[in-house]
Structures are given as C-alpha cells and as structure tokens.
mmCIF file of C-alpha atoms and ligand atoms in Angstrom:
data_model
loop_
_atom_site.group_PDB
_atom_site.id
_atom_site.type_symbol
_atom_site.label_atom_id
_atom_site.label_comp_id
_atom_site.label_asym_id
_atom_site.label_seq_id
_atom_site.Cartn_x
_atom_site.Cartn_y
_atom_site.Cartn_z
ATOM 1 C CA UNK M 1 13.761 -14.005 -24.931
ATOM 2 C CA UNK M 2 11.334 -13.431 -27.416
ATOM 3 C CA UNK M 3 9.479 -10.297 -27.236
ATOM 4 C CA UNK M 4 5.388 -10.341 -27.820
ATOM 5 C CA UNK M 5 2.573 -8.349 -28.617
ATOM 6 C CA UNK M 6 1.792 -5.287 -27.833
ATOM 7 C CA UNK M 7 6.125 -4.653 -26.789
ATOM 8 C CA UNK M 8 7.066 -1.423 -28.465
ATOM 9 C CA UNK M 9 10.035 -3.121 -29.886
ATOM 10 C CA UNK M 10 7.503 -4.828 -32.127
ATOM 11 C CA UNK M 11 6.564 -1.835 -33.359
ATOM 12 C CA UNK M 12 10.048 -0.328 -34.362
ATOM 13 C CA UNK M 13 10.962 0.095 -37.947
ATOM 14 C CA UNK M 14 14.395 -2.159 -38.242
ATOM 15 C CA UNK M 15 17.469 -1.057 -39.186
ATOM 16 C CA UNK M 16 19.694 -1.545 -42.042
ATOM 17 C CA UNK M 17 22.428 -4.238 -41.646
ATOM 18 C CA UNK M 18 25.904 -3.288 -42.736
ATOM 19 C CA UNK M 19 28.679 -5.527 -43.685
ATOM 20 C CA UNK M 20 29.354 -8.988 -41.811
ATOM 21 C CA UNK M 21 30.917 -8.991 -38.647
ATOM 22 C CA UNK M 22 31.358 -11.959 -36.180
ATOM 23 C CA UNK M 23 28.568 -9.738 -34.233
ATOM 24 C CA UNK M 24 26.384 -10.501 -36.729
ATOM 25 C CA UNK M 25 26.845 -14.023 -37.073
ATOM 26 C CA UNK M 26 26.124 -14.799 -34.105
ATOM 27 C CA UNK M 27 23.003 -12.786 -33.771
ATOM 28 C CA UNK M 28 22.098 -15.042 -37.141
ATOM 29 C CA UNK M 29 22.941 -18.030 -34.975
ATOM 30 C CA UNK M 30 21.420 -16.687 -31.970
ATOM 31 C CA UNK M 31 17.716 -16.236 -33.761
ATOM 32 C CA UNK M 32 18.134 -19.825 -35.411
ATOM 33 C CA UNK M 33 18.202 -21.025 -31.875
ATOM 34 C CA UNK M 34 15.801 -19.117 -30.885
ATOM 35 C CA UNK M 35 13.189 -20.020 -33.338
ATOM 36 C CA UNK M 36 13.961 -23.536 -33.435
ATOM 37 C CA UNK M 37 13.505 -23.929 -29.681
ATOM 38 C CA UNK M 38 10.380 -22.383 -29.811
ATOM 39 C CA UNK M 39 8.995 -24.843 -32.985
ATOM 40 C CA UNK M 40 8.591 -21.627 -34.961
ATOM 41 C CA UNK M 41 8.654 -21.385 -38.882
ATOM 42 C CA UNK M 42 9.989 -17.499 -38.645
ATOM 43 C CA UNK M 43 11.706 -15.303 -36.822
ATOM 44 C CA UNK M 44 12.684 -11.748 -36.997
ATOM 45 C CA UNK M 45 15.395 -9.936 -35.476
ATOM 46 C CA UNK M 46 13.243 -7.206 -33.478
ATOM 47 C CA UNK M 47 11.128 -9.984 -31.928
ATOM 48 C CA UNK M 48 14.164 -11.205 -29.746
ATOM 49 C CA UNK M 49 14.805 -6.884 -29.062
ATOM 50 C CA UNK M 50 17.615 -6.323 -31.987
ATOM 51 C CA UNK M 51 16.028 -4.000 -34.484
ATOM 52 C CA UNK M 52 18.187 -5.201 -37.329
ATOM 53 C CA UNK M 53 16.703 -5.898 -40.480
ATOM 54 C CA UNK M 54 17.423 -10.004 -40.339
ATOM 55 C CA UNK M 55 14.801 -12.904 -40.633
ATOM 56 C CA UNK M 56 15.156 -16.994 -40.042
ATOM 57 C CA UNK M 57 12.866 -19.366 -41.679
ATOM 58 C CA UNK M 58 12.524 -22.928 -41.510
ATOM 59 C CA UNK M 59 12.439 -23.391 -44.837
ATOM 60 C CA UNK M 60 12.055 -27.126 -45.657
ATOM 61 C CA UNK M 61 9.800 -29.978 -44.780
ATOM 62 C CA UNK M 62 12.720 -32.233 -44.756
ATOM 63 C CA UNK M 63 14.517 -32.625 -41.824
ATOM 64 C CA UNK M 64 17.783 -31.934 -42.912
ATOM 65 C CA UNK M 65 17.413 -28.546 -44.252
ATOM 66 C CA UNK M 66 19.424 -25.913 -43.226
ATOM 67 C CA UNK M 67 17.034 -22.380 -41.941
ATOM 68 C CA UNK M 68 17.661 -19.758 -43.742
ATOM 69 C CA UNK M 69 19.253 -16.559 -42.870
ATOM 70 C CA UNK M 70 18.319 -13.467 -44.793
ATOM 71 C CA UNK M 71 20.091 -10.272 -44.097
ATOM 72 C CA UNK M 72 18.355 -7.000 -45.185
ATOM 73 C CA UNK M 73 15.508 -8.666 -47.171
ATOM 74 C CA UNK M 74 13.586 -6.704 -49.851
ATOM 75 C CA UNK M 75 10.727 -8.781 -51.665
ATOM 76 C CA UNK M 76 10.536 -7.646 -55.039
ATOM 77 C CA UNK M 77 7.846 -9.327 -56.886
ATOM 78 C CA UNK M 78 4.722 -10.711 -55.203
ATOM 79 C CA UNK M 79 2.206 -12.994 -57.004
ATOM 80 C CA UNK M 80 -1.265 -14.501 -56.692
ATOM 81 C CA UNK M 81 -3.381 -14.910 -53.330
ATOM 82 C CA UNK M 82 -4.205 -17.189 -50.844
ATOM 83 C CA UNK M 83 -5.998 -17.410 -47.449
ATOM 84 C CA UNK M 84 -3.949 -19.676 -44.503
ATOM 85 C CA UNK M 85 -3.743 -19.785 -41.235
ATOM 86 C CA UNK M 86 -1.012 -17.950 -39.577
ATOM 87 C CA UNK M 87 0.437 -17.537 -36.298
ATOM 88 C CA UNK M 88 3.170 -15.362 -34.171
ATOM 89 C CA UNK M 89 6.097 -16.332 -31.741
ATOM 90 C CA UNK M 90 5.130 -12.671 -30.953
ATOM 91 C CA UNK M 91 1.439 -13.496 -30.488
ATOM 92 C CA UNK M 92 1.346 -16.286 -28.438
ATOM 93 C CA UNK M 93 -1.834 -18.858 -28.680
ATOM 94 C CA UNK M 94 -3.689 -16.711 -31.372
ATOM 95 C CA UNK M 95 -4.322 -17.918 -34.938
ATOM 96 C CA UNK M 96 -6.124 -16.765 -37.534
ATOM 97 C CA UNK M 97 -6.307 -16.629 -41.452
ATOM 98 C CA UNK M 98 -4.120 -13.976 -43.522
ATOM 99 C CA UNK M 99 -4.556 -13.452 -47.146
ATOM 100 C CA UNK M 100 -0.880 -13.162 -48.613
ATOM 101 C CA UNK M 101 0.583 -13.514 -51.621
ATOM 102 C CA UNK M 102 0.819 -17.344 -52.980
ATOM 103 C CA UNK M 103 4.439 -16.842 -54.535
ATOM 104 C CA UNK M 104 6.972 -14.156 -53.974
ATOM 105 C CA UNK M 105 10.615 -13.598 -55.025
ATOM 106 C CA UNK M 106 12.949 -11.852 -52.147
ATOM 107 C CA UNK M 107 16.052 -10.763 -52.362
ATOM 108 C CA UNK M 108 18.775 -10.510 -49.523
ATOM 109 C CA UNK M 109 22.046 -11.408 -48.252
ATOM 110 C CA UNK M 110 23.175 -15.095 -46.775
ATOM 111 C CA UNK M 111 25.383 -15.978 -44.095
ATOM 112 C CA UNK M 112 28.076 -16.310 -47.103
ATOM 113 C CA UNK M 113 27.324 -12.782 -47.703
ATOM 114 C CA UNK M 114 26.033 -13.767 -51.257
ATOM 115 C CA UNK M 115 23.392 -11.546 -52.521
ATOM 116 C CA UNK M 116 20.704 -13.882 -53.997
ATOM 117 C CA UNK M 117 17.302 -13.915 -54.982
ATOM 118 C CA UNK M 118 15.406 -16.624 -53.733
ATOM 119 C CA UNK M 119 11.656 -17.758 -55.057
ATOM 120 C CA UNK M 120 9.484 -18.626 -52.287
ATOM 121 C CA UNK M 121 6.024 -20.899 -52.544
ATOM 122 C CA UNK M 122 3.615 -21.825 -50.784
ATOM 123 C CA UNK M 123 4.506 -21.769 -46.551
ATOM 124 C CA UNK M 124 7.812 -20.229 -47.443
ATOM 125 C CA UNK M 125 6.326 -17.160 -49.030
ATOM 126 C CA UNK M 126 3.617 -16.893 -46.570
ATOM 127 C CA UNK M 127 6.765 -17.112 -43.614
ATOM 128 C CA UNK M 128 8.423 -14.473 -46.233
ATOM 129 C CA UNK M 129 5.897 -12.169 -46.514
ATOM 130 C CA UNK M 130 5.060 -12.422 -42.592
ATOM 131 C CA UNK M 131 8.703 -11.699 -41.273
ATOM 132 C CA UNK M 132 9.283 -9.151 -43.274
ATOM 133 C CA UNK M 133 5.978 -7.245 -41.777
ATOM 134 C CA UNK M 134 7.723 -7.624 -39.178
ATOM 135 C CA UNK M 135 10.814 -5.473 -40.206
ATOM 136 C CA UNK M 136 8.655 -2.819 -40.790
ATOM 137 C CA UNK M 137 6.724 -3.060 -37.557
ATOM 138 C CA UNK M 138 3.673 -4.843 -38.734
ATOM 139 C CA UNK M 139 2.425 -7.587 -37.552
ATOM 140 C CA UNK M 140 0.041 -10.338 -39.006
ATOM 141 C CA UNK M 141 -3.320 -8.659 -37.006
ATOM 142 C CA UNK M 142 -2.629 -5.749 -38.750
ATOM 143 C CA UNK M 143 -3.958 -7.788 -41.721
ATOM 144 C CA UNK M 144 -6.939 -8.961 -39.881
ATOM 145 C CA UNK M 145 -10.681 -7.437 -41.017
ATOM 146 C CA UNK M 146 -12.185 -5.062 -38.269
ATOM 147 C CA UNK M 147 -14.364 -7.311 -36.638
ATOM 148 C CA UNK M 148 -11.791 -9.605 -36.571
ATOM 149 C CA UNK M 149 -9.198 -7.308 -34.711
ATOM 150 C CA UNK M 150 -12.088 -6.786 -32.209
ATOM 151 C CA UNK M 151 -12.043 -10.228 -31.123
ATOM 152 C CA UNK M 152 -8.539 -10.438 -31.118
ATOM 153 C CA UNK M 153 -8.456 -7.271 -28.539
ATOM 154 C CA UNK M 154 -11.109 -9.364 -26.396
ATOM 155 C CA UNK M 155 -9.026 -12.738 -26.435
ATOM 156 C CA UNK M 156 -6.026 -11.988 -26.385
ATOM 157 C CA UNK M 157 -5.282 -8.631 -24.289
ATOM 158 C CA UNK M 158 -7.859 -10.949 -21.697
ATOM 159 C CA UNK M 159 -5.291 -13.644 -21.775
ATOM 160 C CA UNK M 160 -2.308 -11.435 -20.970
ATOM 161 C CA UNK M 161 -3.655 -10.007 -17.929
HETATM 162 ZN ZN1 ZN R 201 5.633 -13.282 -36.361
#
C-alpha cells in the first residue's frame, strides 16, 4: 500500500541500508511492483511504510528496460535548471511545476551490490532528485512558491476529506 500525503511516515528521515540480505531484495522487488502497478516513474522506500534509504525508477523510454534499484543514494553533483511538471504516488491527482536540477550524477548501490555512479538527464534526474527528497522527508510541495502551497492546502486537503 502506498502511503500519501500528509502520513507521518512521509515525513521520516530514512534509514541507512546495510549489507544485502534476501530481506532486502525483496523489499527492492516489492517497490518495483509497487511502482509499476501504479504507472509511476519513482518510488521510495518510506512511501510503501519502510523507512530505508532505497528508491525505484523507471528509467527508460524503451520498453524493455530494466527499473532501477538504488540502495542508499547520495547525489553528488547537480547541474543546470529546469522547470517540469511533477507529480507524487504520495500526492495523488496533484501536479504542478518543480524547478530541479537539469543533470545530476548519483551515486549508490545496485541489486548486484556494485557501487556505481550513474549520470542522470533529463526525466531521470528530475525522478532522481524527487525520490531522494523523499529519503529525507521532503516532498515535491515543499518546493512549491507560497501562494502556490496555498492552493495546494485548498485542493488537495478538500479532496481528501
Ligand atoms: Zn514522490
């Protein structure tokens, strides 16, 4: 079950990862699933209520692509800027524009426990850049101007109730 705004979980700082177990694995598998069934591009592992530091993405346009996994992510160069549209498994129905970064390099561990870093573009970065907010308890309304958080508050707290 995915978790959504305003859930404390959301909130929570996540967790270091340690080595790989089987656990883990299939907590990997288990959020690939999860985003996948729900047509999202990103998931993190406190939005389905495990606050380990672990994001999916669906990485490619081409169908065949395998998500990826990242295990304790750390983004470690960001670069440029760019306004698009983003949205939230977390914050169902509500979509608005988020200046990020246009490219940025992360670093993390696979499923093969390989340490790599990986260059992300474009949508990738953006996803990137959004799940790991979400690691650290932020989310992408946090990013939002005043005014714009106001009528976030008005549509979609009114829609929950
Ligand atoms: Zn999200």
């Amino acid at each position: 079950m995915i978790r959504t705004h305003p859930d404390r979980m959301l909130r929570r700082v996540a967790g270091v990862v340690g080595p790989m177990t089987d656990e883990i694995r299939l907590l990997c598998d288990d959020m690939v699933a999860t985003m996948t069934a729900a047509h999202g591009v990103g998931l993190a592992a406190n939005q389905i209520g495990v606050s380990l530091r672990i994001i999916t993405i669906e990485a490619g346009s081409e169908k065949e692509s395998e998500p990826l996994v990242l295990i304790n992510p750390r983004i470690i160069r960001l670069e440029g800027e760019e306004v698009g549209e983003e949205g939230c498994l977390s914050i169902p129905g509500f979509y608005e524009t988020v200046k990020r970064a246009t490219k940025a390099v992360v670093e993390g561990r696979g499923l093969d426990d390989r340490e790599l870093p990986i260059e992300c573009n474009g949508l990738l970065a953006r996803a990137v850049q959004h799940e790991v907010d979400h690691l650290n308890g932020i989310l992408f309304i946090d990013h939002l101007s005043p005014v714009k958080k106001q009528l976030f508050k008005r549509e979609y707290m009114k829609e929950k109730k």
